[in-house]
XYZ file of C-alpha atoms in Angstrom:
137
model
C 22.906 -131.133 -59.064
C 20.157 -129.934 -61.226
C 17.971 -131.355 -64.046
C 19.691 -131.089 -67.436
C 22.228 -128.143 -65.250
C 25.419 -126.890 -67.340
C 28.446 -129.159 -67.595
C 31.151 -128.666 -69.275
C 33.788 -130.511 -70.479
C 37.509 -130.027 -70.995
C 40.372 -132.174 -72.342
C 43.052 -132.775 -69.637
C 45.965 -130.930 -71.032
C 43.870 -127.854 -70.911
C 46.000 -124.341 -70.394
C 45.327 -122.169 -67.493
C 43.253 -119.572 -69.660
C 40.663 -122.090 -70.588
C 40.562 -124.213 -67.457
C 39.692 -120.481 -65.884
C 37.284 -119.344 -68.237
C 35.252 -122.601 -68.072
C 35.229 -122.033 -63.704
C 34.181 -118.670 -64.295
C 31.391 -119.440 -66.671
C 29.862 -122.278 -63.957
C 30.032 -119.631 -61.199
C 28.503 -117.279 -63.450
C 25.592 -120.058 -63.576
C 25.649 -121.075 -60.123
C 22.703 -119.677 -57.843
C 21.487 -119.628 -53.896
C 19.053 -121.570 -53.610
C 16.465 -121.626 -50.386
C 14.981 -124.664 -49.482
C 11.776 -122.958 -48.541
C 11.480 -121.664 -51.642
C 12.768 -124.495 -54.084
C 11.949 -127.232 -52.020
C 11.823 -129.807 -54.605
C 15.446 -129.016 -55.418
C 16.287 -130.911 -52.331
C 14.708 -133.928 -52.662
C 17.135 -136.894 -52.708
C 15.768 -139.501 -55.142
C 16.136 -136.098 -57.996
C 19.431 -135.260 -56.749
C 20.643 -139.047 -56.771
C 19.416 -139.335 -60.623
C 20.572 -136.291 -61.944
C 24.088 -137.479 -60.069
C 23.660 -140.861 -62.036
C 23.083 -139.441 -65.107
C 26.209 -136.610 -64.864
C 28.055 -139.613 -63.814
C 27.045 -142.057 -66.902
C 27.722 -139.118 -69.243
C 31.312 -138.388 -68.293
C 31.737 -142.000 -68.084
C 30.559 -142.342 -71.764
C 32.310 -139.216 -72.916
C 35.386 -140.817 -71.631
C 34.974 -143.795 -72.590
C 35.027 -145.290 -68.854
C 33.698 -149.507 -69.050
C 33.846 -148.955 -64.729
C 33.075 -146.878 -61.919
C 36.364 -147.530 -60.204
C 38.339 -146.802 -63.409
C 36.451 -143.654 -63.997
C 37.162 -142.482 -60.752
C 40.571 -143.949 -59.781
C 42.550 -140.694 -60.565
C 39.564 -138.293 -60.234
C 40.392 -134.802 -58.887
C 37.329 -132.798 -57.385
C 37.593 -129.456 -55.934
C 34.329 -127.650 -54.658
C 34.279 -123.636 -56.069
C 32.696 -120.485 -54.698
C 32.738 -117.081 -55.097
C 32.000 -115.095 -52.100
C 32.751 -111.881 -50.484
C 35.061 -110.759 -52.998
C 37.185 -114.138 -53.019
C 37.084 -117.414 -54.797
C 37.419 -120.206 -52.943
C 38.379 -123.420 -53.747
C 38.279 -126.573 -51.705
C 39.612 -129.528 -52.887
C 38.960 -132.872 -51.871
C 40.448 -136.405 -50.837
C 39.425 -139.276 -53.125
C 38.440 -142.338 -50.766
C 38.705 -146.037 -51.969
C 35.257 -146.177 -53.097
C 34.714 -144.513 -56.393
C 32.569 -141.470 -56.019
C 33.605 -141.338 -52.042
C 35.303 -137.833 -50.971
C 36.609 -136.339 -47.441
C 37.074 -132.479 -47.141
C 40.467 -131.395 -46.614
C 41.708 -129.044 -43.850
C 40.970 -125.556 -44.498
C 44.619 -124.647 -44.784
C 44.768 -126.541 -48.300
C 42.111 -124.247 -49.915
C 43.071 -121.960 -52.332
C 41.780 -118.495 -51.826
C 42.110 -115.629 -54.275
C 40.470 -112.145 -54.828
C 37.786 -112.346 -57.185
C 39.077 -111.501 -60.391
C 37.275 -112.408 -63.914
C 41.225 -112.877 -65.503
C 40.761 -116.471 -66.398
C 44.185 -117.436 -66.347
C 44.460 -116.453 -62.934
C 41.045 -118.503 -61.841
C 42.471 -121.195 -63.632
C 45.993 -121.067 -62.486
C 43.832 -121.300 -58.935
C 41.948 -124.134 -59.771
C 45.068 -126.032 -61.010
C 46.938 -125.714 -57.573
C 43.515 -126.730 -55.856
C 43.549 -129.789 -58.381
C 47.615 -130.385 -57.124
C 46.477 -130.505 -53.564
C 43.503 -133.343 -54.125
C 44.699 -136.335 -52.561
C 43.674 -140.232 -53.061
C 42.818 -142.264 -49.768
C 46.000 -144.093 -48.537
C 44.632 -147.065 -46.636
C 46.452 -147.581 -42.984
């Protein structure tokens, strides 16, 4: 979460080329960061108001009136490139909007790093499928 960070946004039906391109282009952006030398990055009251300011953009964007109906069929995978893989890890959505639970390791999706964006985003699409929403016991 950074000040004013990229974002972008794409429309739902989105094809596989585009949906890849756009991961590609935030991982191009992404960066290690040390805490020793960026400590200021990791201070919480800046991370929790850029988060509430991503979150009452998309919400606008969208045209969301409520947290829990802006998040209620919310899909969030986390996305790394590493070691000559990309990894994605997606996530279960808990009954609180904005709450999410890592899933077991076996439901990542792992490829070789590539830069064909259909490919990244044919990745990211499966990692989306495997998201699941918090079933209540």
């Amino acid at each position: 979460r950074e000040d004013g960070g990229y974002v972008i946004y794409l429309k739902p039906d989105v094809d596989e080329e585009t949906l890849g391109r756009g991961l590609l282009e935030a991982l191009d952006k992404s960066r290690f960061i040390r805490p020793r030398d960026e400590y200021s990055f990791f201070d919480w009251e800046r991370s929790h108001r850029c988060f509430q300011n991503w979150e009452k953009d998309f919400m606008r964007r969208c045209g969301y009136k409520t947290k829990r109906d802006a998040y209620k069929n919310m899909n969030w995978c986390r996305a790394e490139r590493s070691e000559g893989t990309i990894s994605i890890q997606p996530r279960q959505r808990r009954a609180k909007a904005g709450e999410w639970l890592w899933l077991p390791p076996e439901q990542n999706v792992v490829i070789p790093a590539t830069r064909d964006a259909a490919t990244v985003g044919a990745a990211l699409r499966l990692g989306f499928d495997r998201c699941e929403a918090y079933v209540d016991d």
